[in-house]
């Protein structure tokens, strides 16, 4: 599929989705959000894709936020709709995807950009990255899950401070906060992400999908995560991946997971 605002390529079972509006610092307009949904959906159903990387084009920005130009004249109803549709269409969709998603944060990740990175399963950053939720400086609050996912990742007090001050933290601070798992140079960011992806790909994709569900259950209201874990644990026993994984261990060979 050809996208206007994205570059998508699949190499060695890794699909890299690059947001490609560098002159607008990859700001998320409505068209880009729709394209991202299609690209993630396509990658998730593609048998050749085992890990998805999301990054931004250029050396300056991952994503500098939702496109301010687009929502500057919105009414209350239009604002609610923007957040509700964005969350369902993209941010929750990514968070609940069965295929692992790693955000490679290569510069500014602000507002919707940081929310996009936080919807990914985990994040790595280049040492020039800057992250923040500056929405209150525009008279609005984060609307793509930021008020929920930031405290989940960094704790309530730090999230309160970041959101209230509308400030940016650098990559090192983000590492200290647990917002990103690793920091590399900008040149090494994607190859480092690919190294982690290779490690993930050695394991059962079916078990990984179950693990994502169980971990996410910890953060869902009215869901008992321990019950989800029991259900997902049990369901693994009926899979070809489990048969292969345990047989390979007992036969002292490398597992070749069929992925079912
Ligand atoms: N929405 C729309 N356009 C954006 C944007 C956004 N969130 N972020 C950057 N851009 C555009 C700028 O308007 C500018 O476009 P122009 O060249 O047509 O005028 C271009 O991207 C480059 O940005 P610029 O501000 O000139 O770069 P800078 O290096 O001086 O500053 C930032 C970089 C990230 C600090 C600054 O762009 C910024 O504060 N962006 C908004 C961040 C924000 O509040 N995001 C949350 C939105 S909810």
PDB file of C-alpha atoms and ligand atoms in Angstrom:
ATOM      1  CA  UNK A   1       0.000   0.000   0.000  1.00  0.00           C
ATOM      2  CA  UNK A   2       1.257   3.505  -0.836  1.00  0.00           C
ATOM      3  CA  UNK A   3       0.957   6.112   1.914  1.00  0.00           C
ATOM      4  CA  UNK A   4       1.162   9.867   1.571  1.00  0.00           C
ATOM      5  CA  UNK A   5       2.552  10.506   5.056  1.00  0.00           C
ATOM      6  CA  UNK A   6       4.335   7.260   5.912  1.00  0.00           C
ATOM      7  CA  UNK A   7       7.204   5.122   4.709  1.00  0.00           C
ATOM      8  CA  UNK A   8       6.734   1.420   5.394  1.00  0.00           C
ATOM      9  CA  UNK A   9       9.255  -1.324   4.762  1.00  0.00           C
ATOM     10  CA  UNK A  10       9.626  -4.908   5.886  1.00  0.00           C
ATOM     11  CA  UNK A  11      13.114  -6.438   6.184  1.00  0.00           C
ATOM     12  CA  UNK A  12      14.100  -9.570   8.096  1.00  0.00           C
ATOM     13  CA  UNK A  13      10.589  -9.897   9.552  1.00  0.00           C
ATOM     14  CA  UNK A  14      10.690  -6.365  10.997  1.00  0.00           C
ATOM     15  CA  UNK A  15       8.249  -3.799   9.631  1.00  0.00           C
ATOM     16  CA  UNK A  16       9.446  -0.235  10.129  1.00  0.00           C
ATOM     17  CA  UNK A  17       6.787   2.456   9.910  1.00  0.00           C
ATOM     18  CA  UNK A  18       8.304   5.925   9.518  1.00  0.00           C
ATOM     19  CA  UNK A  19       6.116   8.998   9.851  1.00  0.00           C
ATOM     20  CA  UNK A  20       7.221  11.152   6.973  1.00  0.00           C
ATOM     21  CA  UNK A  21       6.210  14.813   7.353  1.00  0.00           C
ATOM     22  CA  UNK A  22       9.626  16.174   8.342  1.00  0.00           C
ATOM     23  CA  UNK A  23       8.828  19.780   7.429  1.00  0.00           C
ATOM     24  CA  UNK A  24       5.992  19.675  10.010  1.00  0.00           C
ATOM     25  CA  UNK A  25       8.162  17.742  12.461  1.00  0.00           C
ATOM     26  CA  UNK A  26       5.982  14.704  11.676  1.00  0.00           C
ATOM     27  CA  UNK A  27       2.937  16.261  13.398  1.00  0.00           C
ATOM     28  CA  UNK A  28      -0.047  13.925  13.449  1.00  0.00           C
ATOM     29  CA  UNK A  29      -2.809  15.260  11.267  1.00  0.00           C
ATOM     30  CA  UNK A  30      -5.980  13.272  10.710  1.00  0.00           C
ATOM     31  CA  UNK A  31      -4.739  11.761   7.441  1.00  0.00           C
ATOM     32  CA  UNK A  32      -1.547  10.510   9.109  1.00  0.00           C
ATOM     33  CA  UNK A  33      -3.519   8.956  11.970  1.00  0.00           C
ATOM     34  CA  UNK A  34      -5.725   7.097   9.478  1.00  0.00           C
ATOM     35  CA  UNK A  35      -2.717   5.925   7.508  1.00  0.00           C
ATOM     36  CA  UNK A  36      -0.990   4.770  10.679  1.00  0.00           C
ATOM     37  CA  UNK A  37      -4.029   2.681  11.557  1.00  0.00           C
ATOM     38  CA  UNK A  38      -3.924   1.024   8.123  1.00  0.00           C
ATOM     39  CA  UNK A  39      -0.170   0.452   8.287  1.00  0.00           C
ATOM     40  CA  UNK A  40      -0.333  -1.098  11.776  1.00  0.00           C
ATOM     41  CA  UNK A  41      -3.320  -3.238  10.816  1.00  0.00           C
ATOM     42  CA  UNK A  42      -1.571  -4.445   7.692  1.00  0.00           C
ATOM     43  CA  UNK A  43       1.668  -5.227   9.534  1.00  0.00           C
ATOM     44  CA  UNK A  44      -0.203  -7.072  12.283  1.00  0.00           C
ATOM     45  CA  UNK A  45      -1.884  -9.404   9.783  1.00  0.00           C
ATOM     46  CA  UNK A  46       1.243  -9.849   7.634  1.00  0.00           C
ATOM     47  CA  UNK A  47       2.744 -13.297   8.280  1.00  0.00           C
ATOM     48  CA  UNK A  48       6.220 -11.919   7.483  1.00  0.00           C
ATOM     49  CA  UNK A  49       6.070  -9.270  10.222  1.00  0.00           C
ATOM     50  CA  UNK A  50       7.162 -10.373  13.672  1.00  0.00           C
ATOM     51  CA  UNK A  51       8.004  -6.991  15.208  1.00  0.00           C
ATOM     52  CA  UNK A  52       6.892  -3.465  14.283  1.00  0.00           C
ATOM     53  CA  UNK A  53       9.109  -0.402  14.751  1.00  0.00           C
ATOM     54  CA  UNK A  54       7.617   3.079  14.697  1.00  0.00           C
ATOM     55  CA  UNK A  55       9.847   6.104  14.182  1.00  0.00           C
ATOM     56  CA  UNK A  56       9.922   9.584  12.626  1.00  0.00           C
ATOM     57  CA  UNK A  57      11.745  10.801   9.547  1.00  0.00           C
ATOM     58  CA  UNK A  58      14.495  13.387   9.704  1.00  0.00           C
ATOM     59  CA  UNK A  59      16.941  14.029  12.507  1.00  0.00           C
ATOM     60  CA  UNK A  60      14.852  16.409  14.525  1.00  0.00           C
ATOM     61  CA  UNK A  61      11.572  14.817  15.498  1.00  0.00           C
ATOM     62  CA  UNK A  62       9.809  11.573  16.255  1.00  0.00           C
ATOM     63  CA  UNK A  63       6.463  13.423  16.260  1.00  0.00           C
ATOM     64  CA  UNK A  64       6.014  17.017  17.518  1.00  0.00           C
ATOM     65  CA  UNK A  65       2.401  16.422  18.464  1.00  0.00           C
ATOM     66  CA  UNK A  66      -1.070  16.429  17.068  1.00  0.00           C
ATOM     67  CA  UNK A  67      -1.405  18.909  14.227  1.00  0.00           C
ATOM     68  CA  UNK A  68      -2.280  22.135  16.060  1.00  0.00           C
ATOM     69  CA  UNK A  69      -3.403  23.810  12.836  1.00  0.00           C
ATOM     70  CA  UNK A  70      -6.100  21.189  12.401  1.00  0.00           C
ATOM     71  CA  UNK A  71      -7.827  21.514  15.782  1.00  0.00           C
ATOM     72  CA  UNK A  72      -7.282  25.196  16.583  1.00  0.00           C
ATOM     73  CA  UNK A  73     -10.923  26.107  15.795  1.00  0.00           C
ATOM     74  CA  UNK A  74     -12.641  23.028  17.185  1.00  0.00           C
ATOM     75  CA  UNK A  75     -15.786  23.170  19.357  1.00  0.00           C
ATOM     76  CA  UNK A  76     -16.277  21.159  22.577  1.00  0.00           C
ATOM     77  CA  UNK A  77     -18.025  18.387  20.629  1.00  0.00           C
ATOM     78  CA  UNK A  78     -15.376  18.290  17.938  1.00  0.00           C
ATOM     79  CA  UNK A  79     -12.664  18.123  20.635  1.00  0.00           C
ATOM     80  CA  UNK A  80     -14.335  15.145  22.342  1.00  0.00           C
ATOM     81  CA  UNK A  81     -14.750  13.413  19.010  1.00  0.00           C
ATOM     82  CA  UNK A  82     -11.093  14.022  18.091  1.00  0.00           C
ATOM     83  CA  UNK A  83      -9.877  12.335  21.292  1.00  0.00           C
ATOM     84  CA  UNK A  84     -12.403   9.477  21.229  1.00  0.00           C
ATOM     85  CA  UNK A  85     -11.804   8.618  17.593  1.00  0.00           C
ATOM     86  CA  UNK A  86      -8.024   8.920  17.870  1.00  0.00           C
ATOM     87  CA  UNK A  87      -7.868   6.688  20.936  1.00  0.00           C
ATOM     88  CA  UNK A  88     -10.021   3.965  19.369  1.00  0.00           C
ATOM     89  CA  UNK A  89      -8.623   4.184  15.879  1.00  0.00           C
ATOM     90  CA  UNK A  90      -4.926   4.283  16.731  1.00  0.00           C
ATOM     91  CA  UNK A  91      -3.615   4.599  20.259  1.00  0.00           C
ATOM     92  CA  UNK A  92      -5.585   1.800  21.961  1.00  0.00           C
ATOM     93  CA  UNK A  93      -5.310  -0.244  18.797  1.00  0.00           C
ATOM     94  CA  UNK A  94      -1.490  -0.128  18.956  1.00  0.00           C
ATOM     95  CA  UNK A  95      -1.381  -0.782  22.711  1.00  0.00           C
ATOM     96  CA  UNK A  96      -3.486  -3.928  22.241  1.00  0.00           C
ATOM     97  CA  UNK A  97      -1.817  -5.214  19.100  1.00  0.00           C
ATOM     98  CA  UNK A  98      -0.665  -8.874  19.176  1.00  0.00           C
ATOM     99  CA  UNK A  99       2.540  -8.040  17.299  1.00  0.00           C
ATOM    100  CA  UNK A 100       5.188  -6.349  19.477  1.00  0.00           C
ATOM    101  CA  UNK A 101       5.560  -2.629  18.778  1.00  0.00           C
ATOM    102  CA  UNK A 102       8.741  -0.733  19.679  1.00  0.00           C
ATOM    103  CA  UNK A 103       8.883   3.058  19.402  1.00  0.00           C
ATOM    104  CA  UNK A 104      12.295   4.365  18.302  1.00  0.00           C
ATOM    105  CA  UNK A 105      12.121   7.967  19.517  1.00  0.00           C
ATOM    106  CA  UNK A 106      14.575   9.872  17.337  1.00  0.00           C
ATOM    107  CA  UNK A 107      13.976  13.480  18.443  1.00  0.00           C
ATOM    108  CA  UNK A 108      11.045  15.542  19.750  1.00  0.00           C
ATOM    109  CA  UNK A 109       8.183  13.370  21.027  1.00  0.00           C
ATOM    110  CA  UNK A 110       5.660  15.912  22.212  1.00  0.00           C
ATOM    111  CA  UNK A 111       1.942  15.745  22.917  1.00  0.00           C
ATOM    112  CA  UNK A 112       0.389  13.210  20.545  1.00  0.00           C
ATOM    113  CA  UNK A 113       3.926  12.153  19.632  1.00  0.00           C
ATOM    114  CA  UNK A 114       4.751  11.067  23.157  1.00  0.00           C
ATOM    115  CA  UNK A 115       1.274   9.534  23.415  1.00  0.00           C
ATOM    116  CA  UNK A 116       2.043   7.521  20.289  1.00  0.00           C
ATOM    117  CA  UNK A 117       5.368   6.379  21.741  1.00  0.00           C
ATOM    118  CA  UNK A 118       3.614   5.472  25.014  1.00  0.00           C
ATOM    119  CA  UNK A 119       0.998   3.411  23.151  1.00  0.00           C
ATOM    120  CA  UNK A 120       3.856   1.256  21.798  1.00  0.00           C
ATOM    121  CA  UNK A 121       4.786  -1.749  23.944  1.00  0.00           C
ATOM    122  CA  UNK A 122       8.094  -0.130  24.902  1.00  0.00           C
ATOM    123  CA  UNK A 123      10.385   2.677  23.825  1.00  0.00           C
ATOM    124  CA  UNK A 124      14.015   3.363  23.071  1.00  0.00           C
ATOM    125  CA  UNK A 125      15.367   6.834  22.385  1.00  0.00           C
ATOM    126  CA  UNK A 126      18.284   8.569  20.745  1.00  0.00           C
ATOM    127  CA  UNK A 127      20.336  10.838  22.978  1.00  0.00           C
ATOM    128  CA  UNK A 128      18.954  13.998  21.298  1.00  0.00           C
ATOM    129  CA  UNK A 129      15.324  13.043  22.078  1.00  0.00           C
ATOM    130  CA  UNK A 130      13.112  15.406  24.045  1.00  0.00           C
ATOM    131  CA  UNK A 131       9.801  14.285  25.486  1.00  0.00           C
ATOM    132  CA  UNK A 132       6.854  16.073  26.997  1.00  0.00           C
ATOM    133  CA  UNK A 133       3.113  16.650  27.099  1.00  0.00           C
ATOM    134  CA  UNK A 134       2.870  20.431  26.506  1.00  0.00           C
ATOM    135  CA  UNK A 135      -0.913  20.533  25.957  1.00  0.00           C
ATOM    136  CA  UNK A 136      -1.757  22.739  28.956  1.00  0.00           C
ATOM    137  CA  UNK A 137       0.432  25.438  27.373  1.00  0.00           C
ATOM    138  CA  UNK A 138      -2.158  25.438  24.566  1.00  0.00           C
ATOM    139  CA  UNK A 139      -5.116  25.486  26.959  1.00  0.00           C
ATOM    140  CA  UNK A 140      -5.994  21.832  26.478  1.00  0.00           C
ATOM    141  CA  UNK A 141      -4.970  18.499  28.059  1.00  0.00           C
ATOM    142  CA  UNK A 142      -3.516  15.356  26.489  1.00  0.00           C
ATOM    143  CA  UNK A 143      -6.351  13.526  24.709  1.00  0.00           C
ATOM    144  CA  UNK A 144      -4.753  10.470  23.157  1.00  0.00           C
ATOM    145  CA  UNK A 145      -4.252   8.585  26.429  1.00  0.00           C
ATOM    146  CA  UNK A 146      -1.426  10.731  27.844  1.00  0.00           C
ATOM    147  CA  UNK A 147      -3.010  11.426  31.227  1.00  0.00           C
ATOM    148  CA  UNK A 148      -3.368   7.659  31.714  1.00  0.00           C
ATOM    149  CA  UNK A 149      -0.250   6.148  30.152  1.00  0.00           C
ATOM    150  CA  UNK A 150       2.277   8.695  31.472  1.00  0.00           C
ATOM    151  CA  UNK A 151       1.483   8.014  35.171  1.00  0.00           C
ATOM    152  CA  UNK A 152       1.448   4.268  34.434  1.00  0.00           C
ATOM    153  CA  UNK A 153       4.993   4.548  33.091  1.00  0.00           C
ATOM    154  CA  UNK A 154       6.649   7.194  35.282  1.00  0.00           C
ATOM    155  CA  UNK A 155       4.416   7.393  38.386  1.00  0.00           C
ATOM    156  CA  UNK A 156       1.754   9.902  39.374  1.00  0.00           C
ATOM    157  CA  UNK A 157       3.956  12.644  40.812  1.00  0.00           C
ATOM    158  CA  UNK A 158       6.308  12.816  37.832  1.00  0.00           C
ATOM    159  CA  UNK A 159       3.368  12.721  35.397  1.00  0.00           C
ATOM    160  CA  UNK A 160       1.634  15.518  37.296  1.00  0.00           C
ATOM    161  CA  UNK A 161       4.770  17.642  37.149  1.00  0.00           C
ATOM    162  CA  UNK A 162       5.453  16.954  33.461  1.00  0.00           C
ATOM    163  CA  UNK A 163       1.859  17.696  32.449  1.00  0.00           C
ATOM    164  CA  UNK A 164       1.425  20.771  34.694  1.00  0.00           C
ATOM    165  CA  UNK A 165       4.720  22.378  33.698  1.00  0.00           C
ATOM    166  CA  UNK A 166       4.285  21.450  30.007  1.00  0.00           C
ATOM    167  CA  UNK A 167       8.056  20.941  30.129  1.00  0.00           C
ATOM    168  CA  UNK A 168      10.305  18.617  28.172  1.00  0.00           C
ATOM    169  CA  UNK A 169      12.622  15.982  29.595  1.00  0.00           C
ATOM    170  CA  UNK A 170      15.727  14.780  27.782  1.00  0.00           C
ATOM    171  CA  UNK A 171      16.538  11.185  26.892  1.00  0.00           C
ATOM    172  CA  UNK A 172      18.650  10.624  29.989  1.00  0.00           C
ATOM    173  CA  UNK A 173      15.866  11.813  32.306  1.00  0.00           C
ATOM    174  CA  UNK A 174      13.366   9.675  30.365  1.00  0.00           C
ATOM    175  CA  UNK A 175      15.631   6.685  30.967  1.00  0.00           C
ATOM    176  CA  UNK A 176      15.837   7.501  34.669  1.00  0.00           C
ATOM    177  CA  UNK A 177      12.017   7.810  34.790  1.00  0.00           C
ATOM    178  CA  UNK A 178      11.491   4.475  33.003  1.00  0.00           C
ATOM    179  CA  UNK A 179       9.742   6.216  30.126  1.00  0.00           C
ATOM    180  CA  UNK A 180      12.280   4.703  27.727  1.00  0.00           C
ATOM    181  CA  UNK A 181      14.187   1.454  28.205  1.00  0.00           C
ATOM    182  CA  UNK A 182      17.439   2.385  26.437  1.00  0.00           C
ATOM    183  CA  UNK A 183      19.240   5.424  25.037  1.00  0.00           C
ATOM    184  CA  UNK A 184      21.584   5.213  22.033  1.00  0.00           C
ATOM    185  CA  UNK A 185      23.192   7.620  19.608  1.00  0.00           C
ATOM    186  CA  UNK A 186      20.919   8.734  16.784  1.00  0.00           C
ATOM    187  CA  UNK A 187      22.970   6.759  14.220  1.00  0.00           C
ATOM    188  CA  UNK A 188      22.584   3.539  16.199  1.00  0.00           C
ATOM    189  CA  UNK A 189      18.926   3.910  17.177  1.00  0.00           C
ATOM    190  CA  UNK A 190      17.318   1.759  14.492  1.00  0.00           C
ATOM    191  CA  UNK A 191      19.995  -0.923  14.452  1.00  0.00           C
ATOM    192  CA  UNK A 192      19.722  -1.152  18.242  1.00  0.00           C
ATOM    193  CA  UNK A 193      15.941  -1.474  17.947  1.00  0.00           C
ATOM    194  CA  UNK A 194      16.458  -4.222  15.365  1.00  0.00           C
ATOM    195  CA  UNK A 195      18.795  -6.078  17.730  1.00  0.00           C
ATOM    196  CA  UNK A 196      16.069  -6.138  20.378  1.00  0.00           C
ATOM    197  CA  UNK A 197      13.526  -7.156  17.731  1.00  0.00           C
ATOM    198  CA  UNK A 198      15.762 -10.109  16.735  1.00  0.00           C
ATOM    199  CA  UNK A 199      15.776 -11.313  20.342  1.00  0.00           C
ATOM    200  CA  UNK A 200      11.987 -11.076  20.501  1.00  0.00           C
ATOM    201  CA  UNK A 201      11.604 -12.997  17.226  1.00  0.00           C
ATOM    202  CA  UNK A 202      13.382 -16.040  18.623  1.00  0.00           C
ATOM    203  CA  UNK A 203      10.419 -16.600  20.937  1.00  0.00           C
ATOM    204  CA  UNK A 204       6.888 -17.861  20.399  1.00  0.00           C
ATOM    205  CA  UNK A 205       4.731 -15.181  18.756  1.00  0.00           C
ATOM    206  CA  UNK A 206       1.617 -16.815  20.194  1.00  0.00           C
ATOM    207  CA  UNK A 207       3.015 -16.702  23.728  1.00  0.00           C
ATOM    208  CA  UNK A 208       4.156 -13.103  23.194  1.00  0.00           C
ATOM    209  CA  UNK A 209       0.626 -12.117  22.121  1.00  0.00           C
ATOM    210  CA  UNK A 210      -0.718 -13.758  25.293  1.00  0.00           C
ATOM    211  CA  UNK A 211       1.867 -11.957  27.407  1.00  0.00           C
ATOM    212  CA  UNK A 212       0.880  -8.584  25.895  1.00  0.00           C
ATOM    213  CA  UNK A 213      -2.774  -9.276  26.764  1.00  0.00           C
ATOM    214  CA  UNK A 214      -1.938 -10.324  30.328  1.00  0.00           C
ATOM    215  CA  UNK A 215       0.373  -7.354  30.977  1.00  0.00           C
ATOM    216  CA  UNK A 216      -2.154  -4.891  29.524  1.00  0.00           C
ATOM    217  CA  UNK A 217      -4.846  -6.375  31.776  1.00  0.00           C
ATOM    218  CA  UNK A 218      -2.957  -4.914  34.733  1.00  0.00           C
ATOM    219  CA  UNK A 219      -3.937  -1.464  33.489  1.00  0.00           C
ATOM    220  CA  UNK A 220      -7.558  -2.073  32.574  1.00  0.00           C
ATOM    221  CA  UNK A 221     -10.395  -1.056  34.847  1.00  0.00           C
ATOM    222  CA  UNK A 222     -12.719  -3.850  35.975  1.00  0.00           C
ATOM    223  CA  UNK A 223     -10.400  -6.548  34.654  1.00  0.00           C
ATOM    224  CA  UNK A 224      -8.578  -8.847  37.033  1.00  0.00           C
ATOM    225  CA  UNK A 225      -5.109  -9.211  35.519  1.00  0.00           C
ATOM    226  CA  UNK A 226      -4.378 -12.352  37.500  1.00  0.00           C
ATOM    227  CA  UNK A 227      -7.467 -13.978  35.965  1.00  0.00           C
ATOM    228  CA  UNK A 228      -6.360 -12.861  32.499  1.00  0.00           C
ATOM    229  CA  UNK A 229      -2.953 -14.382  33.181  1.00  0.00           C
ATOM    230  CA  UNK A 230      -4.495 -17.723  34.200  1.00  0.00           C
ATOM    231  CA  UNK A 231      -6.653 -17.772  31.055  1.00  0.00           C
ATOM    232  CA  UNK A 232      -3.778 -16.853  28.724  1.00  0.00           C
ATOM    233  CA  UNK A 233      -1.383 -19.242  30.487  1.00  0.00           C
ATOM    234  CA  UNK A 234      -3.883 -22.090  30.024  1.00  0.00           C
ATOM    235  CA  UNK A 235      -4.541 -21.268  26.392  1.00  0.00           C
ATOM    236  CA  UNK A 236      -0.811 -21.507  25.611  1.00  0.00           C
ATOM    237  CA  UNK A 237      -0.942 -25.236  26.440  1.00  0.00           C
ATOM    238  CA  UNK A 238      -3.198 -25.871  23.462  1.00  0.00           C
ATOM    239  CA  UNK A 239      -0.824 -24.275  20.948  1.00  0.00           C
ATOM    240  CA  UNK A 240       1.632 -25.766  18.471  1.00  0.00           C
ATOM    241  CA  UNK A 241       4.169 -23.177  19.702  1.00  0.00           C
ATOM    242  CA  UNK A 242       4.053 -24.673  23.203  1.00  0.00           C
ATOM    243  CA  UNK A 243       4.559 -28.200  21.827  1.00  0.00           C
ATOM    244  CA  UNK A 244       7.495 -26.984  19.750  1.00  0.00           C
ATOM    245  CA  UNK A 245       9.028 -24.881  22.548  1.00  0.00           C
ATOM    246  CA  UNK A 246       8.946 -27.654  25.140  1.00  0.00           C
ATOM    247  CA  UNK A 247      10.004 -30.388  22.670  1.00  0.00           C
ATOM    248  CA  UNK A 248      12.928 -28.285  21.448  1.00  0.00           C
ATOM    249  CA  UNK A 249      14.082 -27.712  25.031  1.00  0.00           C
ATOM    250  CA  UNK A 250      13.891 -31.414  25.911  1.00  0.00           C
ATOM    251  CA  UNK A 251      15.620 -32.376  22.644  1.00  0.00           C
ATOM    252  CA  UNK A 252      18.335 -29.754  23.241  1.00  0.00           C
ATOM    253  CA  UNK A 253      17.720 -27.923  19.954  1.00  0.00           C
ATOM    254  CA  UNK A 254      16.579 -24.457  18.926  1.00  0.00           C
ATOM    255  CA  UNK A 255      12.823 -24.040  18.686  1.00  0.00           C
ATOM    256  CA  UNK A 256      11.302 -23.248  15.299  1.00  0.00           C
ATOM    257  CA  UNK A 257       7.966 -21.795  16.317  1.00  0.00           C
ATOM    258  CA  UNK A 258       5.125 -22.320  13.850  1.00  0.00           C
ATOM    259  CA  UNK A 259       3.315 -19.307  15.318  1.00  0.00           C
ATOM    260  CA  UNK A 260      -0.008 -21.044  16.018  1.00  0.00           C
TER     261      UNK A 260
HETATM  262  N1  LIG B   1       1.384  20.864  14.765  1.00  0.00           N
HETATM  263  C1  LIG B   1       1.491  21.489  13.573  1.00  0.00           C
HETATM  264  N2  LIG B   1       2.652  21.935  13.080  1.00  0.00           N
HETATM  265  C2  LIG B   1       3.745  21.749  13.830  1.00  0.00           C
HETATM  266  C3  LIG B   1       3.708  21.116  15.088  1.00  0.00           C
HETATM  267  C4  LIG B   1       2.454  20.660  15.533  1.00  0.00           C
HETATM  268  N3  LIG B   1       2.313  20.022  16.695  1.00  0.00           N
HETATM  269  N4  LIG B   1       4.959  21.092  15.597  1.00  0.00           N
HETATM  270  C5  LIG B   1       5.736  21.701  14.695  1.00  0.00           C
HETATM  271  N5  LIG B   1       5.024  22.100  13.635  1.00  0.00           N
HETATM  272  C6  LIG B   1       5.505  22.794  12.427  1.00  0.00           C
HETATM  273  C7  LIG B   1       5.763  24.256  12.691  1.00  0.00           C
HETATM  274  O1  LIG B   1       4.565  24.999  12.637  1.00  0.00           O
HETATM  275  C8  LIG B   1       6.717  24.574  11.575  1.00  0.00           C
HETATM  276  O2  LIG B   1       5.996  24.705  10.385  1.00  0.00           O
HETATM  277  P1  LIG B   1       6.296  25.946   9.366  1.00  0.00           P
HETATM  278  O3  LIG B   1       7.732  25.764   8.980  1.00  0.00           O
HETATM  279  O4  LIG B   1       5.338  25.707   8.245  1.00  0.00           O
HETATM  280  O5  LIG B   1       6.053  27.185  10.151  1.00  0.00           O
HETATM  281  C9  LIG B   1       7.550  23.299  11.452  1.00  0.00           C
HETATM  282  O6  LIG B   1       6.755  22.273  12.037  1.00  0.00           O
HETATM  283  C10 LIG B   1       8.890  23.368  12.165  1.00  0.00           C
HETATM  284  O7  LIG B   1       8.655  23.706  13.526  1.00  0.00           O
HETATM  285  P2  LIG B   1       9.375  24.937  14.284  1.00  0.00           P
HETATM  286  O8  LIG B   1       8.494  25.345  15.415  1.00  0.00           O
HETATM  287  O9  LIG B   1       9.760  25.965  13.294  1.00  0.00           O
HETATM  288  O10 LIG B   1      10.677  24.210  14.820  1.00  0.00           O
HETATM  289  P3  LIG B   1      11.548  24.630  16.104  1.00  0.00           P
HETATM  290  O11 LIG B   1      12.787  23.824  16.025  1.00  0.00           O
HETATM  291  O12 LIG B   1      11.650  26.109  16.203  1.00  0.00           O
HETATM  292  O13 LIG B   1      10.692  24.112  17.372  1.00  0.00           O
HETATM  293  C11 LIG B   1       9.312  22.572  18.616  1.00  0.00           C
HETATM  294  C12 LIG B   1      10.462  22.753  17.590  1.00  0.00           C
HETATM  295  C13 LIG B   1       8.990  21.086  18.660  1.00  0.00           C
HETATM  296  C14 LIG B   1       9.788  23.031  19.994  1.00  0.00           C
HETATM  297  C15 LIG B   1       8.084  23.396  18.187  1.00  0.00           C
HETATM  298  O14 LIG B   1       7.788  23.067  16.823  1.00  0.00           O
HETATM  299  C16 LIG B   1       6.834  23.145  18.991  1.00  0.00           C
HETATM  300  O15 LIG B   1       6.736  23.625  20.122  1.00  0.00           O
HETATM  301  N6  LIG B   1       5.830  22.423  18.416  1.00  0.00           N
HETATM  302  C17 LIG B   1       4.586  22.211  19.040  1.00  0.00           C
HETATM  303  C18 LIG B   1       4.702  21.168  20.133  1.00  0.00           C
HETATM  304  C19 LIG B   1       3.376  20.962  20.828  1.00  0.00           C
HETATM  305  O16 LIG B   1       2.858  21.800  21.526  1.00  0.00           O
HETATM  306  N7  LIG B   1       2.841  19.749  20.634  1.00  0.00           N
HETATM  307  C20 LIG B   1       1.641  19.348  21.285  1.00  0.00           C
HETATM  308  C21 LIG B   1       0.476  19.480  20.375  1.00  0.00           C
HETATM  309  S1  LIG B   1      -0.976  18.923  21.181  1.00  0.00           S
END
